[in-house]
Amino acid sequence: MGTYAITGAASGIGAATKARLEADGHRVIGVDLRDSDVDADLSTPEGRAEAVAGIAAAADGSLDGFVPFAGLAAATGRPGSQMVSVNYFGAVEVLEGVRPLLAAAEHPSAVLVSSNSTTCQPNWPVELAELCLAGDEAAAREVADADPLGSYPAAKAALAYYARTKSVAAEWIGQGIRLNAIAPGLIETPMTAAGRTDPLTAEGMKMYPLPIGRGGNPAEIAGLTAFLLGPESTYFVGSVLFCDGGTDALLRAKDWPAAWELDLSAFRA
Ligand code: NAD
């Protein structure tokens, strides 16, 4: 049985994943603002360092898997900078901090938590996603404050790009660590319940198309995450798995796969 660390473990999808992994017989180190094995505020570099130290102290030398679920949705009065610091930098800095622990495990796997808002919410600032990926938190926070609503999908896109670009590199799959991402759609958690009553997001959530006819259950995302962490997904590297009741397929049916051009003449010479 494995040892896993999960941030955002006190609520919603993180709590459901912790419960699922524990029911499967694994040990889970939960990280959250409070009421967890490791209490830390992931909006700050100091809090992220505390989280890494706390996980290391509890992990006993190696970690079979890591999933940073801690996150904030757009909400009235919430600065975009706070969202980007928790959702992107709070995920990636802790992920990179626990990488040596992952590398010490036999079949390690990490899963980043993106979102189908990346493909289903229009007009988000691509520049913000690029600043995140470049690791420039100060500049990213500035751009995010100018567009709080767009900063949620932009930071989530950056997490998907991180999984796509870094998973294939020497420090990840080269060390045997599989890195993938999930992109959940509308899942019924305290986050979405709050969004339904917030004037900033209520209208958008009402018109959000759900071909399956309902929001998702946190246990459905926990099952997908447990699969990506476990021994049946060992050929998944750099995948971004949408799990959204059909929203992305409805809105962006043919955006991917897409044809691409390559000049083959150089290979034929
Ligand atoms: P939730 O609000 O139920 O749980 C989020 C958790 O993150 C909470 O326990 C909270 O305390 C923790 N957190 C927030 N700020 C923190 C900080 N500064 N430091 C440490 N912990 C902090 O939300 P959820 O719906 O379960 O979402 C979990 C993840 O899934 C988030 O990253 C969210 O963006 C993502 N997601 C959710 C949905 C959805 O529809 N619910 C869809 C796509 C992606």
CSV table of C-alpha atoms and ligand atoms in Angstrom, one decimal:
chain,number,residue,atom,x,y,z
A,1,MET,CA,0.0,0.0,0.0
A,2,GLY,CA,1.2,3.5,-0.8
A,3,THR,CA,1.8,6.8,0.9
A,4,TYR,CA,0.2,9.8,-0.8
A,5,ALA,CA,0.1,13.6,-0.1
A,6,ILE,CA,-2.9,15.7,-1.1
A,7,THR,CA,-3.4,19.4,-0.6
A,8,GLY,CA,-6.9,20.8,-0.2
A,9,ALA,CA,-7.7,17.6,1.7
A,10,ALA,CA,-10.2,19.2,4.1
A,11,SER,CA,-13.0,19.8,1.6
A,12,GLY,CA,-14.7,18.8,-1.7
A,13,ILE,CA,-12.7,16.8,-4.2
A,14,GLY,CA,-9.6,16.7,-2.1
A,15,ALA,CA,-11.5,15.2,0.9
A,16,ALA,CA,-13.3,12.7,-1.4
A,17,THR,CA,-9.9,11.6,-2.9
A,18,LYS,CA,-8.4,11.2,0.6
A,19,ALA,CA,-11.3,9.1,1.7
A,20,ARG,CA,-11.1,7.0,-1.5
A,21,LEU,CA,-7.4,6.3,-1.1
A,22,GLU,CA,-7.8,5.5,2.6
A,23,ALA,CA,-10.6,3.1,1.8
A,24,ASP,CA,-8.3,1.4,-0.7
A,25,GLY,CA,-5.8,0.9,2.2
A,26,HIS,CA,-3.3,3.7,1.5
A,27,ARG,CA,-1.9,6.2,3.9
A,28,VAL,CA,-2.7,9.9,3.0
A,29,ILE,CA,-1.0,13.0,4.3
A,30,GLY,CA,-3.5,15.8,4.1
A,31,VAL,CA,-2.5,19.4,3.7
A,32,ASP,CA,-4.9,22.3,4.1
A,33,LEU,CA,-5.3,25.7,5.8
A,34,ARG,CA,-6.5,24.0,9.0
A,35,ASP,CA,-7.8,20.7,10.4
A,36,SER,CA,-5.3,18.6,8.4
A,37,ASP,CA,-2.1,16.6,9.0
A,38,VAL,CA,-0.1,19.5,7.8
A,39,ASP,CA,-1.7,23.0,8.2
A,40,ALA,CA,-0.2,25.5,5.7
A,41,ASP,CA,-1.2,28.5,3.7
A,42,LEU,CA,-0.2,27.8,0.1
A,43,SER,CA,-0.8,31.4,-1.0
A,44,THR,CA,2.7,32.3,0.3
A,45,PRO,CA,6.2,30.9,-0.4
A,46,GLU,CA,6.7,30.4,3.4
A,47,GLY,CA,3.5,28.4,3.6
A,48,ARG,CA,4.5,26.2,0.6
A,49,ALA,CA,7.9,25.5,2.3
A,50,GLU,CA,6.0,24.6,5.5
A,51,ALA,CA,3.9,22.2,3.5
A,52,VAL,CA,6.9,20.5,1.9
A,53,ALA,CA,8.6,20.2,5.2
A,54,GLY,CA,5.5,18.8,6.9
A,55,ILE,CA,5.0,16.2,4.1
A,56,ALA,CA,8.7,15.2,4.3
A,57,ALA,CA,8.5,14.8,8.0
A,58,ALA,CA,5.4,12.5,7.7
A,59,ALA,CA,6.5,10.6,4.6
A,60,ASP,CA,9.3,8.5,5.9
A,61,GLY,CA,11.7,9.0,2.9
A,62,SER,CA,9.4,8.4,-0.1
A,63,LEU,CA,6.1,9.4,-1.5
A,64,ASP,CA,4.1,7.3,-4.0
A,65,GLY,CA,2.0,10.1,-5.2
A,66,PHE,CA,1.0,13.8,-4.9
A,67,VAL,CA,-2.1,15.7,-5.9
A,68,PRO,CA,-2.5,19.5,-5.2
A,69,PHE,CA,-6.3,20.0,-5.0
A,70,ALA,CA,-6.1,23.2,-2.9
A,71,GLY,CA,-7.7,26.0,-4.9
A,72,LEU,CA,-10.0,29.0,-5.0
A,73,ALA,CA,-12.7,29.9,-7.5
A,74,ALA,CA,-13.4,33.5,-8.7
A,75,ALA,CA,-15.6,35.2,-6.2
A,76,THR,CA,-16.8,38.7,-5.4
A,77,GLY,CA,-14.0,40.7,-3.7
A,78,ARG,CA,-11.4,38.0,-4.2
A,79,PRO,CA,-8.3,39.4,-5.9
A,80,GLY,CA,-7.0,37.5,-9.0
A,81,SER,CA,-3.5,37.5,-7.4
A,82,GLN,CA,-4.7,35.4,-4.5
A,83,MET,CA,-6.2,32.9,-6.9
A,84,VAL,CA,-3.1,32.6,-9.0
A,85,SER,CA,-0.8,32.3,-6.0
A,86,VAL,CA,-2.9,29.4,-4.5
A,87,ASN,CA,-4.1,27.7,-7.7
A,88,TYR,CA,-0.8,27.7,-9.7
A,89,PHE,CA,2.2,28.6,-7.5
A,90,GLY,CA,0.7,26.8,-4.4
A,91,ALA,CA,0.4,23.6,-6.6
A,92,VAL,CA,3.7,23.7,-8.6
A,93,GLU,CA,6.0,24.9,-5.8
A,94,VAL,CA,4.9,22.1,-3.5
A,95,LEU,CA,5.0,19.6,-6.3
A,96,GLU,CA,8.6,20.6,-7.1
A,97,GLY,CA,9.4,20.5,-3.4
A,98,VAL,CA,8.3,16.9,-3.0
A,99,ARG,CA,9.9,15.7,-6.2
A,100,PRO,CA,12.9,14.1,-4.4
A,101,LEU,CA,10.4,12.1,-2.2
A,102,LEU,CA,8.5,11.0,-5.3
A,103,ALA,CA,11.8,10.0,-7.1
A,104,ALA,CA,12.6,7.7,-4.1
A,105,ALA,CA,9.4,5.7,-4.6
A,106,GLU,CA,9.0,2.7,-6.9
A,107,HIS,CA,6.2,3.8,-9.2
A,108,PRO,CA,5.6,7.4,-8.4
A,109,SER,CA,2.8,9.5,-9.9
A,110,ALA,CA,1.7,13.1,-9.6
A,111,VAL,CA,-1.6,14.6,-10.8
A,112,LEU,CA,-2.1,18.3,-11.4
A,113,VAL,CA,-5.7,19.7,-11.0
A,114,SER,CA,-6.6,21.8,-14.1
A,115,SER,CA,-10.2,22.5,-15.1
A,116,ASN,CA,-12.5,22.4,-18.1
A,117,SER,CA,-12.9,26.2,-17.6
A,118,THR,CA,-9.7,26.2,-19.7
A,119,THR,CA,-11.6,25.2,-22.8
A,120,CYS,CA,-15.2,26.2,-21.8
A,121,GLN,CA,-14.7,29.7,-20.4
A,122,PRO,CA,-13.9,32.3,-23.1
A,123,ASN,CA,-11.5,35.2,-23.2
A,124,TRP,CA,-9.0,34.3,-20.5
A,125,PRO,CA,-5.6,36.0,-20.6
A,126,VAL,CA,-3.0,33.8,-22.3
A,127,GLU,CA,-0.2,36.1,-21.1
A,128,LEU,CA,-1.1,35.1,-17.5
A,129,ALA,CA,-0.7,31.4,-18.3
A,130,GLU,CA,2.7,32.0,-19.8
A,131,LEU,CA,3.8,34.1,-16.8
A,132,CYS,CA,2.8,31.3,-14.5
A,133,LEU,CA,4.7,28.7,-16.6
A,134,ALA,CA,7.7,31.0,-16.6
A,135,GLY,CA,7.6,31.0,-12.8
A,136,ASP,CA,7.2,34.8,-12.6
A,137,GLU,CA,4.7,35.1,-9.6
A,138,ALA,CA,5.0,38.9,-9.2
A,139,ALA,CA,4.2,39.6,-12.8
A,140,ALA,CA,1.5,36.9,-12.9
A,141,ARG,CA,-0.2,38.5,-9.8
A,142,GLU,CA,-0.3,41.9,-11.4
A,143,VAL,CA,-1.9,40.6,-14.6
A,144,ALA,CA,-4.4,38.5,-12.5
A,145,ASP,CA,-5.5,41.5,-10.5
A,146,ALA,CA,-6.6,43.2,-13.8
A,147,ASP,CA,-8.8,40.2,-14.7
A,148,PRO,CA,-9.9,38.2,-11.7
A,149,LEU,CA,-12.6,36.2,-13.6
A,150,GLY,CA,-10.1,35.2,-16.3
A,151,SER,CA,-7.3,34.4,-13.9
A,152,TYR,CA,-9.0,31.1,-12.8
A,153,PRO,CA,-9.0,29.4,-16.3
A,154,ALA,CA,-5.6,31.0,-17.1
A,155,ALA,CA,-3.9,29.5,-14.0
A,156,LYS,CA,-5.6,26.2,-14.6
A,157,ALA,CA,-4.4,26.3,-18.3
A,158,ALA,CA,-0.9,26.9,-16.9
A,159,LEU,CA,-1.2,23.7,-14.8
A,160,ALA,CA,-2.2,21.7,-17.9
A,161,TYR,CA,0.7,23.3,-19.9
A,162,TYR,CA,3.0,22.4,-17.0
A,163,ALA,CA,1.9,18.8,-17.1
A,164,ARG,CA,2.3,18.7,-20.9
A,165,THR,CA,5.7,20.3,-21.1
A,166,LYS,CA,7.5,19.1,-17.9
A,167,SER,CA,6.2,15.5,-17.8
A,168,VAL,CA,8.4,14.4,-20.6
A,169,ALA,CA,11.6,16.0,-19.2
A,170,ALA,CA,14.5,14.3,-17.4
A,171,GLU,CA,13.5,15.5,-13.9
A,172,TRP,CA,10.0,13.9,-14.2
A,173,ILE,CA,9.6,10.8,-16.5
A,174,GLY,CA,13.4,10.6,-16.6
A,175,GLN,CA,13.3,9.9,-12.9
A,176,GLY,CA,10.3,7.5,-13.4
A,177,ILE,CA,7.8,10.0,-12.0
A,178,ARG,CA,4.6,10.1,-14.1
A,179,LEU,CA,3.0,13.5,-14.3
A,180,ASN,CA,-0.5,14.0,-15.6
A,181,ALA,CA,-3.4,16.4,-15.1
A,182,ILE,CA,-7.1,16.2,-14.7
A,183,ALA,CA,-9.6,18.8,-16.0
A,184,PRO,CA,-12.9,18.4,-14.0
A,185,GLY,CA,-16.0,20.1,-15.1
A,186,LEU,CA,-18.7,21.3,-12.8
A,187,ILE,CA,-18.4,19.2,-9.6
A,188,GLU,CA,-20.8,19.6,-6.7
A,189,THR,CA,-18.6,20.8,-3.8
A,190,PRO,CA,-18.6,23.7,-1.4
A,191,MET,CA,-16.8,25.7,-4.1
A,192,THR,CA,-19.6,25.4,-6.6
A,193,ALA,CA,-22.3,25.9,-4.0
A,194,ALA,CA,-20.7,29.2,-3.1
A,195,GLY,CA,-20.4,30.1,-6.8
A,196,ARG,CA,-24.1,29.6,-7.4
A,197,THR,CA,-25.0,32.4,-5.0
A,198,ASP,CA,-22.2,34.8,-5.9
A,199,PRO,CA,-23.4,37.6,-8.3
A,200,LEU,CA,-20.0,37.4,-10.1
A,201,THR,CA,-20.5,33.7,-11.1
A,202,ALA,CA,-24.1,32.8,-10.6
A,203,GLU,CA,-25.4,33.7,-14.1
A,204,GLY,CA,-22.5,31.9,-15.9
A,205,MET,CA,-23.0,28.8,-13.8
A,206,LYS,CA,-26.8,28.8,-14.6
A,207,MET,CA,-26.0,28.8,-18.4
A,208,TYR,CA,-23.2,26.2,-18.2
A,209,PRO,CA,-24.2,23.3,-20.5
A,210,LEU,CA,-24.1,19.9,-18.9
A,211,PRO,CA,-25.0,17.3,-21.6
A,212,ILE,CA,-25.1,14.5,-18.9
A,213,GLY,CA,-27.9,16.6,-17.1
A,214,ARG,CA,-26.2,17.0,-13.7
A,215,GLY,CA,-23.1,18.2,-11.9
A,216,GLY,CA,-20.4,15.7,-11.1
A,217,ASN,CA,-19.9,14.0,-7.8
A,218,PRO,CA,-16.5,14.5,-6.0
A,219,ALA,CA,-16.3,10.7,-5.8
A,220,GLU,CA,-16.2,10.5,-9.6
A,221,ILE,CA,-13.1,12.7,-9.7
A,222,ALA,CA,-11.6,10.8,-6.7
A,223,GLY,CA,-12.0,7.6,-8.8
A,224,LEU,CA,-10.2,9.1,-11.8
A,225,THR,CA,-7.4,10.5,-9.5
A,226,ALA,CA,-7.0,7.1,-7.8
A,227,PHE,CA,-6.7,5.5,-11.2
A,228,LEU,CA,-4.0,8.0,-12.3
A,229,LEU,CA,-2.1,7.4,-9.1
A,230,GLY,CA,-2.3,3.7,-9.3
A,231,PRO,CA,-0.8,0.7,-11.1
A,232,GLU,CA,-3.3,0.5,-13.9
A,233,SER,CA,-2.3,3.9,-15.4
A,234,THR,CA,1.4,3.3,-15.8
A,235,TYR,CA,1.5,4.3,-19.5
A,236,PHE,CA,-0.1,7.8,-18.9
A,237,VAL,CA,2.5,10.5,-19.2
A,238,GLY,CA,1.6,14.2,-19.8
A,239,SER,CA,-2.1,13.5,-20.4
A,240,VAL,CA,-4.8,16.0,-19.5
A,241,LEU,CA,-7.9,14.0,-18.8
A,242,PHE,CA,-11.2,15.9,-19.1
A,243,CYS,CA,-14.0,14.5,-16.8
A,244,ASP,CA,-16.9,16.9,-17.3
A,245,GLY,CA,-20.2,15.2,-18.3
A,246,GLY,CA,-19.7,16.3,-21.9
A,247,THR,CA,-19.3,20.1,-21.6
A,248,ASP,CA,-15.9,20.3,-23.4
A,249,ALA,CA,-17.1,17.9,-26.1
A,250,LEU,CA,-20.2,20.0,-26.7
A,251,LEU,CA,-18.4,23.3,-26.9
A,252,ARG,CA,-15.1,22.4,-28.5
A,253,ALA,CA,-15.8,19.2,-30.4
A,254,LYS,CA,-13.2,19.4,-33.1
A,255,ASP,CA,-10.5,21.6,-31.5
A,256,TRP,CA,-8.5,18.5,-30.7
A,257,PRO,CA,-7.2,16.3,-32.2
A,258,ALA,CA,-6.1,18.8,-34.9
A,259,ALA,CA,-4.0,18.3,-38.0
A,260,TRP,CA,-0.5,19.9,-38.1
A,261,GLU,CA,2.0,20.7,-40.9
A,262,LEU,CA,5.5,19.4,-41.1
A,263,ASP,CA,7.9,19.9,-44.1
A,264,LEU,CA,9.1,16.4,-44.8
A,265,SER,CA,11.5,17.4,-47.7
A,266,ALA,CA,14.5,17.5,-45.3
A,267,PHE,CA,13.9,13.9,-44.2
A,268,ARG,CA,13.5,12.7,-47.9
A,269,ALA,CA,16.8,14.2,-49.1
B,1,NAD,P1,-13.3,23.2,-2.1
B,1,NAD,O1,-13.5,24.7,-1.9
B,1,NAD,O2,-14.3,22.3,-1.6
B,1,NAD,O3,-11.9,22.8,-1.5
B,1,NAD,C1,-10.7,23.5,-1.8
B,1,NAD,C2,-9.8,23.3,-0.6
B,1,NAD,O4,-8.6,24.2,-0.8
B,1,NAD,C3,-10.4,23.8,0.8
B,1,NAD,O5,-10.3,22.8,1.8
B,1,NAD,C4,-9.6,25.0,1.1
B,1,NAD,O6,-9.4,25.2,2.5
B,1,NAD,C5,-8.2,24.7,0.4
B,1,NAD,N1,-7.5,26.0,0.2
B,1,NAD,C6,-7.9,27.1,-0.3
B,1,NAD,N2,-6.9,28.1,-0.2
B,1,NAD,C7,-5.9,27.5,0.4
B,1,NAD,C8,-4.6,27.9,0.8
B,1,NAD,N3,-4.2,29.2,0.7
B,1,NAD,N4,-3.8,27.1,1.4
B,1,NAD,C9,-4.1,25.8,1.6
B,1,NAD,N5,-5.3,25.3,1.3
B,1,NAD,C10,-6.2,26.1,0.7
B,1,NAD,O7,-13.1,23.1,-3.7
B,1,NAD,P2,-13.2,21.8,-4.7
B,1,NAD,O8,-14.4,22.1,-5.6
B,1,NAD,O9,-13.1,20.5,-4.0
B,1,NAD,O10,-11.9,22.1,-5.6
B,1,NAD,C11,-10.7,21.3,-5.5
B,1,NAD,C12,-9.9,21.6,-6.7
B,1,NAD,O11,-10.5,21.2,-7.9
B,1,NAD,C13,-9.6,23.1,-6.9
B,1,NAD,O12,-8.2,23.2,-7.3
B,1,NAD,C14,-10.5,23.5,-8.0
B,1,NAD,O13,-10.1,24.6,-8.7
B,1,NAD,C15,-10.5,22.3,-8.8
B,1,NAD,N6,-11.7,22.2,-9.6
B,1,NAD,C16,-13.0,22.1,-9.1
B,1,NAD,C17,-14.1,22.0,-9.9
B,1,NAD,C18,-15.5,22.1,-9.3
B,1,NAD,O14,-16.4,22.2,-10.1
B,1,NAD,N7,-15.7,21.9,-8.1
B,1,NAD,C19,-13.9,22.0,-11.3
B,1,NAD,C20,-12.6,22.0,-11.8
B,1,NAD,C21,-11.5,22.0,-11.0
